[in-house]
Coordinates of C-alpha atoms in Angstrom, one line a residue:
Chain A
M1 CA 5.8 20.9 20.4
K2 CA 7.7 19.4 17.5
E3 CA 6.6 16.9 15.0
I4 CA 8.9 14.1 13.8
V5 CA 7.7 11.9 10.9
V6 CA 9.4 8.6 10.0
I7 CA 8.8 7.4 6.5
S8 CA 10.6 5.0 4.0
G9 CA 8.9 4.9 0.7
K10 CA 8.4 1.1 1.0
G11 CA 7.4 -1.4 3.6
G12 CA 9.6 -3.6 5.6
T13 CA 12.6 -1.3 6.1
G14 CA 12.3 -1.1 9.9
K15 CA 10.3 2.1 10.1
T16 CA 7.9 0.9 12.7
S17 CA 10.5 -0.8 15.0
L18 CA 12.5 2.4 14.9
S19 CA 9.5 4.8 15.5
A20 CA 8.5 2.6 18.4
S21 CA 11.9 2.7 19.9
F22 CA 12.0 6.5 19.7
A23 CA 8.5 6.6 21.4
Y24 CA 9.9 4.1 24.1
L25 CA 13.0 6.3 24.7
A26 CA 11.0 9.6 24.8
G27 CA 8.4 8.2 27.2
A28 CA 5.7 10.6 28.5
E29 CA 7.3 13.6 26.8
S30 CA 6.2 12.2 23.5
L31 CA 3.0 11.2 21.8
I32 CA 3.0 8.6 19.0
C33 CA 0.9 8.4 15.9
D34 CA 0.6 5.3 13.7
C35 CA -0.3 6.6 10.3
D36 CA -0.2 3.2 8.6
V37 CA -3.9 3.0 8.8
D38 CA -4.2 0.4 6.1
A39 CA -2.2 -2.2 8.1
A40 CA -1.4 -0.7 11.5
N41 CA 0.8 -2.8 13.8
M42 CA 2.8 -0.5 16.0
H43 CA 0.2 -1.1 18.8
L44 CA 1.8 -4.6 19.1
L45 CA 5.2 -3.2 20.1
L46 CA 3.9 -0.6 22.6
D47 CA 1.0 -2.5 24.4
A48 CA -1.7 -0.1 23.3
D49 CA -4.8 -0.6 25.4
F50 CA -7.4 0.7 22.9
D51 CA -8.8 2.9 25.6
K52 CA -11.0 5.2 23.4
R53 CA -12.6 4.4 20.1
E54 CA -14.6 6.4 17.6
D55 CA -16.1 5.7 14.3
F56 CA -14.5 7.2 11.2
M57 CA -17.2 7.9 8.7
S58 CA -16.3 8.6 5.0
G59 CA -17.7 7.8 1.6
E60 CA -21.1 6.9 0.6
I61 CA -22.8 3.7 -1.0
A62 CA -26.1 3.5 -2.9
K63 CA -28.9 1.5 -1.4
I64 CA -32.0 0.4 -3.3
D65 CA -35.4 0.2 -1.5
A66 CA -37.0 -3.0 -3.0
D67 CA -40.5 -1.6 -2.2
L68 CA -40.1 1.5 -4.2
C69 CA -38.1 0.0 -7.1
S70 CA -39.9 -0.5 -10.4
N71 CA -37.2 -2.6 -11.8
C72 CA -36.7 -0.3 -14.8
G73 CA -33.0 -0.8 -14.9
A74 CA -32.0 2.9 -15.2
C75 CA -29.6 2.6 -12.3
E76 CA -27.7 -0.3 -13.9
A77 CA -27.5 1.5 -17.2
A78 CA -26.1 4.6 -15.5
C79 CA -23.6 2.9 -13.3
R80 CA -20.1 3.1 -14.8
F81 CA -18.6 0.9 -12.0
D82 CA -20.4 -2.3 -12.8
A83 CA -21.8 -2.1 -9.2
I84 CA -25.5 -2.7 -9.9
H85 CA -27.0 -6.0 -11.1
R86 CA -30.3 -7.6 -11.3
I87 CA -30.2 -10.6 -9.0
E88 CA -33.5 -12.7 -8.8
D89 CA -35.7 -9.9 -10.1
Q90 CA -34.4 -7.3 -7.8
Y91 CA -31.6 -4.8 -8.5
E92 CA -28.8 -4.9 -6.0
V93 CA -25.8 -2.8 -5.3
D94 CA -22.4 -4.4 -4.8
P95 CA -20.9 -2.3 -2.0
I96 CA -17.3 -3.2 -3.0
S97 CA -17.7 -1.8 -6.4
C98 CA -19.9 1.2 -5.6
E99 CA -17.9 4.5 -5.7
G100 CA -20.7 6.6 -4.2
C101 CA -21.1 8.9 -7.2
W102 CA -24.9 9.4 -6.8
Y103 CA -25.5 8.9 -10.5
C104 CA -27.9 6.0 -10.0
S105 CA -29.8 7.8 -7.3
R106 CA -30.2 10.9 -9.5
V107 CA -31.6 8.9 -12.6
C108 CA -33.9 6.6 -10.6
P109 CA -37.5 7.6 -11.6
S110 CA -39.1 6.1 -8.5
H111 CA -36.7 7.6 -6.0
A112 CA -35.8 4.1 -4.7
I113 CA -32.1 4.8 -4.2
T114 CA -30.7 6.6 -1.3
M115 CA -27.0 7.2 -0.5
E116 CA -25.7 6.1 2.9
T117 CA -22.6 7.3 4.7
Q118 CA -20.3 4.5 5.4
K119 CA -18.2 3.7 8.4
A120 CA -14.8 3.6 6.9
G121 CA -12.8 2.7 9.9
D122 CA -12.0 3.2 13.6
L123 CA -9.9 5.8 15.4
F124 CA -8.2 4.9 18.7
V125 CA -6.5 6.8 21.4
S126 CA -4.5 4.4 23.7
H127 CA -2.3 4.5 26.7
I128 CA 1.0 2.6 26.0
K129 CA 3.9 1.3 28.1
N130 CA 6.1 4.0 29.3
N131 CA 3.1 6.1 30.3
A132 CA 2.7 7.8 26.9
Q133 CA -0.3 8.0 24.7
M134 CA -0.7 6.8 21.2
V135 CA -3.2 7.7 18.3
H136 CA -3.9 5.0 15.8
A137 CA -6.5 3.7 13.4
K138 CA -7.8 0.9 11.5
L139 CA -9.3 1.4 8.0
G140 CA -12.2 -0.8 7.1
F141 CA -12.1 -3.4 4.5
G142 CA -11.9 -2.0 1.0
A143 CA -12.5 1.6 2.2
E144 CA -11.0 4.5 0.5
N145 CA -9.9 7.9 1.9
S146 CA -7.0 6.6 4.0
G147 CA -5.5 10.1 3.4
K148 CA -8.4 11.5 5.3
L149 CA -8.1 9.0 8.0
V150 CA -4.4 9.8 8.4
A151 CA -5.3 13.5 8.6
K152 CA -7.8 12.7 11.4
V153 CA -5.1 10.7 13.3
K154 CA -2.7 13.6 13.1
Q155 CA -5.3 16.1 14.1
T156 CA -6.4 14.1 17.0
A157 CA -2.7 13.9 18.2
R158 CA -2.3 17.7 17.9
N159 CA -5.5 18.3 19.9
I160 CA -4.2 16.0 22.7
T161 CA -0.8 17.8 22.9
K162 CA -2.4 21.2 23.1
D163 CA -1.8 22.7 26.5
S164 CA 0.1 19.7 27.6
A165 CA 3.7 19.0 28.5
I166 CA 4.3 16.8 25.5
K167 CA 7.2 17.9 23.5
Y168 CA 7.2 15.6 20.5
I169 CA 4.7 14.0 18.3
I170 CA 6.4 11.0 16.7
T171 CA 4.6 9.8 13.6
D172 CA 5.1 6.4 11.9
G173 CA 4.2 7.5 8.4
S174 CA 2.2 5.6 5.9
P175 CA 4.2 3.5 3.3
G176 CA 4.4 4.6 -0.4
I177 CA 4.4 8.1 -1.9
G178 CA 0.7 8.6 -2.4
C179 CA -2.0 10.6 -0.7
P180 CA -1.7 8.9 2.8
V181 CA 2.0 9.7 3.0
I182 CA 1.4 13.3 2.0
S183 CA -1.1 13.5 4.8
S184 CA 1.4 11.9 7.2
L185 CA 4.0 14.6 6.3
S186 CA 1.8 17.6 7.0
G187 CA 3.2 19.7 9.7
A188 CA 6.5 17.8 10.1
D189 CA 9.3 19.7 11.7
L190 CA 11.7 16.9 10.8
V191 CA 11.5 13.9 8.5
V192 CA 13.4 10.7 9.3
L193 CA 14.0 8.7 6.1
V194 CA 14.5 5.0 6.8
T195 CA 16.1 3.0 4.0
E196 CA 17.9 -0.3 3.6
A197 CA 21.0 -1.2 1.6
T198 CA 19.2 -2.9 -1.3
I199 CA 18.4 -2.1 -4.8
S200 CA 14.7 -1.4 -4.1
G201 CA 15.7 0.5 -0.9
I202 CA 17.7 3.2 -2.7
H203 CA 15.1 3.4 -5.6
D204 CA 12.3 4.1 -3.0
L205 CA 14.4 6.5 -1.1
K206 CA 15.0 8.6 -4.1
R207 CA 11.2 8.6 -5.0
V208 CA 10.2 9.6 -1.5
H209 CA 12.9 12.2 -1.3
K210 CA 11.3 14.0 -4.2
L211 CA 8.2 14.3 -2.2
I212 CA 10.2 15.8 0.8
K213 CA 11.8 18.3 -1.6
T214 CA 8.4 19.3 -3.0
F215 CA 7.2 20.2 0.4
N216 CA 10.6 21.8 1.3
L217 CA 10.9 19.7 4.5
Q218 CA 14.1 19.0 6.6
A219 CA 15.2 15.4 6.6
V220 CA 17.7 13.1 8.1
C221 CA 18.4 9.4 7.2
I222 CA 19.0 6.1 8.9
I223 CA 20.3 3.2 6.7
N224 CA 19.2 -0.2 8.0
K225 CA 21.0 -3.5 7.1
Y226 CA 23.9 -1.4 5.8
D227 CA 26.3 -4.3 5.8
L228 CA 24.0 -6.3 3.5
N229 CA 25.5 -4.6 0.5
L230 CA 28.4 -2.1 1.2
E231 CA 28.4 -0.9 -2.3
M232 CA 24.8 0.0 -2.1
T233 CA 25.4 1.7 1.3
Q234 CA 28.1 3.9 -0.4
E235 CA 25.7 4.7 -3.2
I236 CA 23.1 5.8 -0.6
E237 CA 25.7 7.8 1.3
A238 CA 26.7 9.7 -1.9
F239 CA 23.1 10.4 -2.6
L240 CA 22.5 11.8 1.0
H241 CA 25.7 13.9 0.6
D242 CA 24.5 15.4 -2.7
E243 CA 21.2 16.1 -1.3
D244 CA 22.5 17.5 1.9
I245 CA 20.7 15.1 4.1
K246 CA 22.3 14.2 7.4
L247 CA 23.0 10.4 7.9
I248 CA 22.3 9.9 11.6
A249 CA 22.7 6.0 11.9
K250 CA 23.9 3.0 10.0
L251 CA 22.4 -0.2 11.5
P252 CA 23.9 -3.5 10.8
Y253 CA 21.8 -6.6 9.7
D254 CA 21.1 -8.0 13.1
E255 CA 18.7 -10.7 14.1
T256 CA 18.3 -9.1 17.6
F257 CA 15.8 -6.8 15.8
T258 CA 13.6 -9.7 14.9
K259 CA 14.0 -11.4 18.3
A260 CA 12.8 -8.2 19.9
L261 CA 10.0 -8.1 17.5
S262 CA 8.9 -11.6 18.2
L263 CA 8.5 -10.7 21.9
A264 CA 6.6 -7.5 20.8
Q265 CA 9.2 -5.2 22.2
P266 CA 11.1 -2.3 20.7
I267 CA 14.8 -3.1 20.5
V268 CA 15.7 -0.5 23.1
E269 CA 13.4 -2.3 25.6
Y270 CA 14.5 -5.9 24.6
D271 CA 18.2 -5.3 25.3
K272 CA 19.1 -1.8 26.6
D273 CA 22.7 -2.4 26.3
C274 CA 23.3 -4.2 22.9
A275 CA 25.2 -2.4 20.1
L276 CA 22.0 -2.0 18.1
S277 CA 20.2 -0.2 21.1
H278 CA 23.2 2.3 21.5
L279 CA 22.9 3.2 17.9
V280 CA 19.2 3.7 18.0
K281 CA 19.6 5.8 21.3
Q282 CA 22.2 7.9 19.6
A283 CA 20.0 8.5 16.5
W284 CA 17.1 9.6 18.8
E285 CA 19.5 12.2 20.5
T286 CA 20.6 13.4 17.1
I287 CA 17.0 13.8 16.0
K288 CA 16.3 16.0 19.0
E289 CA 19.4 18.1 18.4
N290 CA 18.5 18.6 14.8
I291 CA 15.0 19.8 15.7
L292 CA 16.5 22.3 18.1
I293 CA 18.9 23.6 15.5
K294 CA 16.0 24.4 13.2
K295 CA 14.1 26.1 16.1
G296 CA 17.1 28.5 16.4
I297 CA 17.0 29.7 12.8
Chain B
M1 CA 1.4 -28.8 -14.2
K2 CA -0.9 -28.1 -17.1
K3 CA -2.7 -25.0 -15.9
N4 CA -2.0 -22.9 -19.0
N5 CA -4.2 -19.9 -18.2
L6 CA -4.1 -19.8 -14.4
K7 CA -4.1 -16.4 -12.7
I8 CA -2.3 -16.2 -9.4
T9 CA -2.1 -13.0 -7.3
I10 CA 0.7 -12.7 -4.9
A11 CA -0.3 -10.4 -2.0
S12 CA 0.3 -9.5 1.7
G13 CA -1.2 -7.1 4.1
K14 CA 2.0 -5.2 4.1
G15 CA 5.2 -4.2 2.2
G16 CA 8.6 -5.8 2.7
T17 CA 7.3 -9.4 3.2
G18 CA 8.9 -10.8 0.1
K19 CA 6.2 -10.4 -2.6
T20 CA 8.5 -9.2 -5.3
T21 CA 11.2 -11.8 -4.4
V22 CA 8.7 -14.7 -4.8
S23 CA 7.0 -13.2 -7.8
T24 CA 10.1 -12.7 -9.9
N25 CA 11.9 -15.9 -8.9
L26 CA 8.7 -17.9 -9.3
S27 CA 8.2 -16.7 -12.8
S28 CA 11.7 -17.4 -13.8
Y29 CA 11.6 -20.9 -12.1
L30 CA 8.3 -21.8 -13.9
A31 CA 9.7 -20.6 -17.2
S32 CA 12.8 -22.7 -16.7
N33 CA 10.5 -25.6 -16.4
N34 CA 9.0 -25.0 -19.8
H35 CA 5.8 -23.1 -18.8
A36 CA 4.7 -20.0 -20.6
V37 CA 4.6 -17.3 -17.9
V38 CA 3.8 -13.6 -17.8
L39 CA 4.6 -11.7 -14.6
T40 CA 2.7 -8.5 -14.1
D41 CA 3.7 -5.8 -11.6
L42 CA 0.4 -4.3 -10.3
D43 CA 2.0 -2.2 -7.6
V44 CA 1.4 0.7 -10.0
E45 CA 2.2 3.4 -7.5
E46 CA 5.6 1.9 -6.9
P47 CA 6.5 -0.8 -9.4
N48 CA 9.8 -2.4 -8.2
S49 CA 9.9 -5.8 -9.9
A50 CA 11.7 -4.3 -13.0
L51 CA 14.8 -3.8 -10.8
F52 CA 15.1 -7.5 -10.4
I53 CA 14.5 -8.6 -14.0
D54 CA 17.0 -8.3 -16.8
A55 CA 14.5 -7.6 -19.5
K56 CA 14.2 -5.6 -22.8
L57 CA 11.4 -3.1 -23.2
K58 CA 9.2 -4.1 -26.1
E59 CA 6.2 -1.9 -26.1
T60 CA 4.7 1.0 -24.1
T61 CA 0.9 1.6 -24.0
I62 CA -0.4 4.9 -22.8
C63 CA -3.4 4.5 -20.3
N64 CA -6.1 7.0 -20.1
K65 CA -9.1 7.6 -17.9
M66 CA -12.2 9.5 -19.2
V67 CA -12.7 13.0 -17.8
P68 CA -15.2 15.6 -18.7
K69 CA -13.9 18.5 -20.7
W70 CA -15.8 21.8 -20.6
E71 CA -17.0 23.3 -23.9
R72 CA -18.1 26.8 -23.6
A73 CA -20.3 27.0 -26.8
D74 CA -23.8 26.1 -25.5
C75 CA -23.1 26.2 -21.8
T76 CA -25.5 28.2 -19.9
L77 CA -23.4 28.3 -16.7
C78 CA -26.4 26.7 -14.8
G79 CA -24.0 25.1 -12.4
K80 CA -25.8 21.7 -12.3
C81 CA -22.5 19.9 -13.1
A82 CA -20.8 21.1 -10.0
K83 CA -23.8 20.3 -7.8
I84 CA -23.9 16.8 -9.4
C85 CA -20.2 15.9 -8.9
N86 CA -19.8 14.2 -5.5
F87 CA -16.0 14.2 -5.8
N88 CA -15.5 18.0 -5.9
A89 CA -13.9 17.6 -9.4
I90 CA -16.0 20.4 -10.9
V91 CA -16.1 24.0 -9.9
A92 CA -18.7 26.3 -11.6
L93 CA -17.6 29.9 -11.6
P94 CA -19.8 32.9 -12.8
S95 CA -18.0 32.9 -16.2
E96 CA -16.5 29.4 -16.7
V97 CA -16.5 25.8 -15.5
L98 CA -13.2 24.3 -14.1
V99 CA -12.5 20.5 -14.1
F100 CA -9.9 18.9 -11.8
P101 CA -9.1 15.6 -13.6
E102 CA -7.2 14.0 -10.7
L103 CA -10.3 14.2 -8.5
C104 CA -12.6 12.8 -11.2
H105 CA -13.8 9.2 -10.8
S106 CA -15.1 8.9 -14.3
C107 CA -18.7 8.4 -13.3
Y108 CA -20.1 10.3 -16.3
A109 CA -22.9 11.9 -14.3
C110 CA -22.0 15.5 -15.1
S111 CA -21.5 14.8 -18.7
E112 CA -24.6 12.8 -19.3
L113 CA -26.9 15.0 -17.1
C114 CA -25.7 18.3 -18.5
P115 CA -28.7 19.9 -20.2
T116 CA -26.5 21.4 -23.0
N117 CA -24.0 18.6 -23.5
S118 CA -21.3 20.9 -22.6
L119 CA -19.1 18.4 -20.8
P120 CA -18.1 15.6 -23.3
M121 CA -15.9 12.9 -21.9
N122 CA -12.3 13.0 -23.1
P123 CA -9.3 10.7 -22.4
V124 CA -6.6 12.0 -20.0
R125 CA -3.4 10.2 -19.5
I126 CA -2.9 8.5 -16.0
G127 CA 0.0 6.2 -16.7
E128 CA 1.4 3.5 -18.8
I129 CA 1.7 -0.2 -19.4
K130 CA 5.2 -1.5 -20.4
T131 CA 5.7 -4.9 -21.9
F132 CA 9.2 -6.5 -21.5
E133 CA 10.8 -9.5 -22.9
A134 CA 12.9 -11.3 -20.3
T135 CA 15.1 -14.3 -21.3
D136 CA 12.4 -16.8 -20.7
F137 CA 9.2 -15.1 -19.6
H138 CA 7.2 -12.0 -20.3
F139 CA 6.9 -9.1 -18.0
V140 CA 4.3 -6.4 -17.8
E141 CA 4.4 -3.3 -15.6
G142 CA 1.7 -0.8 -14.8
R143 CA 3.1 2.5 -13.9
L144 CA 1.0 5.4 -12.6
D145 CA 2.1 8.9 -13.5
L146 CA 3.5 10.9 -10.6
G147 CA 0.8 13.1 -9.0
Q148 CA -2.0 10.7 -10.2
E149 CA -4.1 9.5 -7.2
M150 CA -6.3 6.7 -8.6
A151 CA -4.5 3.4 -8.9
V152 CA -7.5 1.2 -9.5
P153 CA -8.3 2.2 -13.1
L154 CA -4.8 1.6 -14.2
I155 CA -4.6 -1.7 -12.3
S156 CA -7.9 -2.9 -14.0
Q157 CA -6.6 -1.8 -17.5
T158 CA -3.3 -3.6 -16.8
I159 CA -5.1 -6.9 -16.0
D160 CA -7.3 -6.4 -19.1
Y161 CA -4.2 -5.9 -21.3
V162 CA -2.5 -9.0 -20.0
D163 CA -5.7 -11.0 -20.5
E164 CA -6.0 -9.9 -24.1
N165 CA -2.3 -10.2 -25.0
F166 CA -1.3 -13.4 -23.3
K167 CA -3.4 -16.5 -23.9
D168 CA -2.4 -19.8 -22.6
T169 CA 0.1 -18.4 -20.3
I170 CA 0.3 -18.6 -16.6
K171 CA -0.3 -15.2 -15.1
I172 CA 1.5 -14.1 -11.9
Y173 CA 0.4 -10.8 -10.5
D174 CA 2.6 -9.0 -8.0
A175 CA 0.0 -7.1 -6.0
P176 CA 0.2 -3.8 -4.2
P177 CA 0.6 -3.8 -0.5
G178 CA -2.3 -3.2 1.9
T179 CA -6.0 -4.2 2.1
S180 CA -7.7 -1.4 0.4
C181 CA -9.1 -0.9 -3.1
P182 CA -5.8 -1.4 -5.1
V183 CA -5.2 -4.9 -3.7
I184 CA -8.8 -5.9 -4.1
E185 CA -8.7 -4.9 -7.7
A186 CA -5.6 -7.1 -8.1
S187 CA -7.1 -10.1 -6.4
R188 CA -10.7 -10.3 -7.4
E189 CA -10.4 -11.9 -10.8
S190 CA -7.7 -14.3 -9.8
D191 CA -8.0 -18.0 -9.5
F192 CA -5.9 -18.0 -6.5
V193 CA -4.3 -15.6 -4.1
I194 CA -0.9 -16.5 -2.3
L195 CA -0.5 -14.4 0.9
I196 CA 3.1 -13.9 2.0
T197 CA 3.8 -13.4 5.7
E198 CA 6.4 -14.0 8.4
S199 CA 6.2 -15.7 11.7
T200 CA 6.3 -12.7 13.9
P201 CA 3.5 -10.8 15.8
F202 CA 3.7 -8.2 12.9
G203 CA 3.4 -10.9 10.4
L204 CA 0.4 -12.5 12.1
N205 CA -1.4 -9.1 12.5
D206 CA -1.0 -8.3 8.8
L207 CA -1.9 -11.8 7.8
R208 CA -5.2 -11.6 9.7
L209 CA -6.0 -8.3 7.9
A210 CA -5.2 -9.9 4.5
V211 CA -7.3 -13.0 5.4
E212 CA -10.3 -10.9 6.4
T213 CA -10.0 -9.1 3.0
M214 CA -9.8 -12.4 1.0
R215 CA -12.8 -13.9 2.9
V216 CA -15.0 -10.9 2.1
L217 CA -13.9 -11.3 -1.6
K218 CA -14.7 -15.0 -1.3
Q219 CA -11.3 -15.8 -2.8
N220 CA -9.3 -19.0 -2.6
F221 CA -6.0 -18.4 -0.9
G222 CA -3.0 -20.0 0.8
V223 CA -0.1 -18.7 2.7
I224 CA 3.7 -18.7 2.3
I225 CA 5.7 -18.1 5.5
N226 CA 8.8 -16.2 4.7
R227 CA 11.9 -15.8 6.9
Y228 CA 10.9 -19.0 8.6
G229 CA 12.9 -19.7 11.8
I230 CA 12.7 -16.2 13.2
G231 CA 9.9 -15.4 15.6
N232 CA 7.4 -17.9 16.9
N233 CA 4.9 -20.5 15.9
D234 CA 1.8 -18.3 16.1
V235 CA 1.4 -17.9 12.3
E236 CA 1.4 -21.7 11.8
A237 CA -1.0 -22.2 14.6
Y238 CA -3.3 -19.6 13.2
C239 CA -3.3 -21.1 9.7
Q240 CA -4.0 -24.6 11.1
Q241 CA -6.8 -23.3 13.3
E242 CA -8.3 -21.4 10.4
G243 CA -7.8 -24.3 7.8
I244 CA -5.6 -22.1 5.6
P245 CA -3.1 -24.2 3.6
I246 CA 0.6 -23.3 4.2
I247 CA 2.2 -23.7 0.7
T248 CA 5.7 -23.5 1.8
K249 CA 8.1 -22.1 4.4
I250 CA 11.1 -20.1 3.1
K251 CA 14.0 -20.3 5.6
N252 CA 15.5 -17.1 7.0
D253 CA 18.8 -16.7 5.4
K254 CA 21.2 -13.7 5.3
A255 CA 22.7 -15.0 2.1
L256 CA 19.2 -14.7 0.4
A257 CA 18.9 -11.1 1.7
T258 CA 22.3 -10.3 0.3
L259 CA 21.4 -11.6 -3.2
Y260 CA 18.1 -9.6 -2.9
S261 CA 20.0 -6.5 -2.1
K262 CA 21.8 -6.8 -5.4
G263 CA 18.7 -7.5 -7.4
A264 CA 19.9 -10.9 -8.3
L265 CA 17.8 -14.1 -8.9
I266 CA 18.0 -16.2 -5.9
Y267 CA 16.9 -19.8 -6.7
P268 CA 19.9 -20.6 -9.0
K269 CA 22.1 -20.1 -5.9
I270 CA 20.3 -21.2 -2.9
E271 CA 19.0 -24.7 -2.8
H272 CA 16.4 -24.4 0.0
F273 CA 14.8 -21.5 -1.8
K274 CA 14.6 -23.5 -5.0
N275 CA 12.9 -26.3 -3.0
S276 CA 10.3 -23.7 -1.7
L277 CA 9.6 -22.6 -5.3
D278 CA 9.1 -26.2 -6.2
D279 CA 6.6 -26.5 -3.3
I280 CA 4.7 -23.6 -4.8
A281 CA 4.8 -24.9 -8.3
T282 CA 3.5 -28.3 -7.1
F283 CA 0.7 -26.4 -5.1
I284 CA -0.2 -24.4 -8.2
G285 CA -0.4 -27.6 -10.2
A286 CA -2.9 -29.0 -7.8
I287 CA -5.3 -25.9 -7.8
K288 CA -8.6 -26.9 -9.2

């Protein structure tokens, strides 16, 4: 089993549309992971049925027992996050501000404060169109630890593929270059970098590439909307050449992409024979070949 | 419009919806209409606005967070600090105490509960705030150092910095993407939040998440529909049904995308975009 992780450094480059297309093309020989747990939306393109759900528990929040509380105010004085206030003669915790550090509960003389583990989100395993499975998640409002939830998504995917005929895990990575994206990249056999021919596209590509280098991962690249700015495309190509990253597709600015999206379909399902679909299919074949090359080393 | 001190956060559930395009162009447009404006890039993990602004760096302020520093002198190596720390930022070894600053949430518990005062809090650099002077408006950027994980302290320091240094100035905050802590920090103190979306199933999905977040925060908000004309009417129908004001609709336009790709200002060249900025300005003027 091989893991392919699609990332872009910034949102809106077409990462999800492409990952969903690859998953659609690979069918039941693949399993797909949506690691954008903060704003997951790949399920829309692949008709996920949300078959199995489990709670993701993470982080703690202080809770004050009004019956035990003597209103001494030690908790408010200790809290550095401005999360405890006296409201109508009773101290209360603002759950949005509480960081779960335990300081208040340690200094409370009447033992009125307990720490409660929070439900931080939901984890789903779904069946999708094309008879494949998908692992995805939804982080709760204001919750932290999206890196941990991403790790859980990936682990769940690996457990499913164990002793199965599944050949590829295709991961739609988290945006950015922070902790969640590092979690997304763990165990990757090949990273697919998606960028666009814009000033911020190349800027973010370079940033995310630094990360790939740190982890010594093999990467290929797809330039989206390459004809929006040919000079920028040339600049990106020069960068890829210098860094020895294979360019596997140049996709034009094409509203067929958006039309497919509006019908909640990957481009390769919406119009199998359009020019864009051919390019995406070719890219998927090249990805498979590149993984096989690595296997031979 | 006479709202001299108004704070507006521009957010979206997701990246790539046009936050930076609207923030930079709106700031320049308001400035060109004789308003004092400061634009602040709060996407401290990946600040991008500077790429679109021709501005001169004026000042750099180092940002710190407070982290305990082990002092050997009176330490009895009792290990209480490591037991207290709920973020695994302190490890007590038989002969020394190790602190991992990037894991520390600055709760002060270890420092203040240490029986021998062996962990005084010390400032540690997490990033910087840069102030720029553009031709007609001010621009401030928070930038987290690579490898730093906690964006929220820097976002809140950047907001405080702007509050202190720019009185009687309209404040536009370009928020980080998502619905978690960073965007909450960037939105909670604002007078109004503008959510940008597009009229596709993805746009609707992300908008719902963002709306959910704003409702929990009890924030006032409105919506801009970007790339209007693609997709379907579901976003509009959703906004009407939920009673959310649609501030403007920005037409889908390849010429606009091309200007964006070069990092150029858009409204001087595209009339319909300028009209949309005017809708936003009028809306802002009417905010109570």
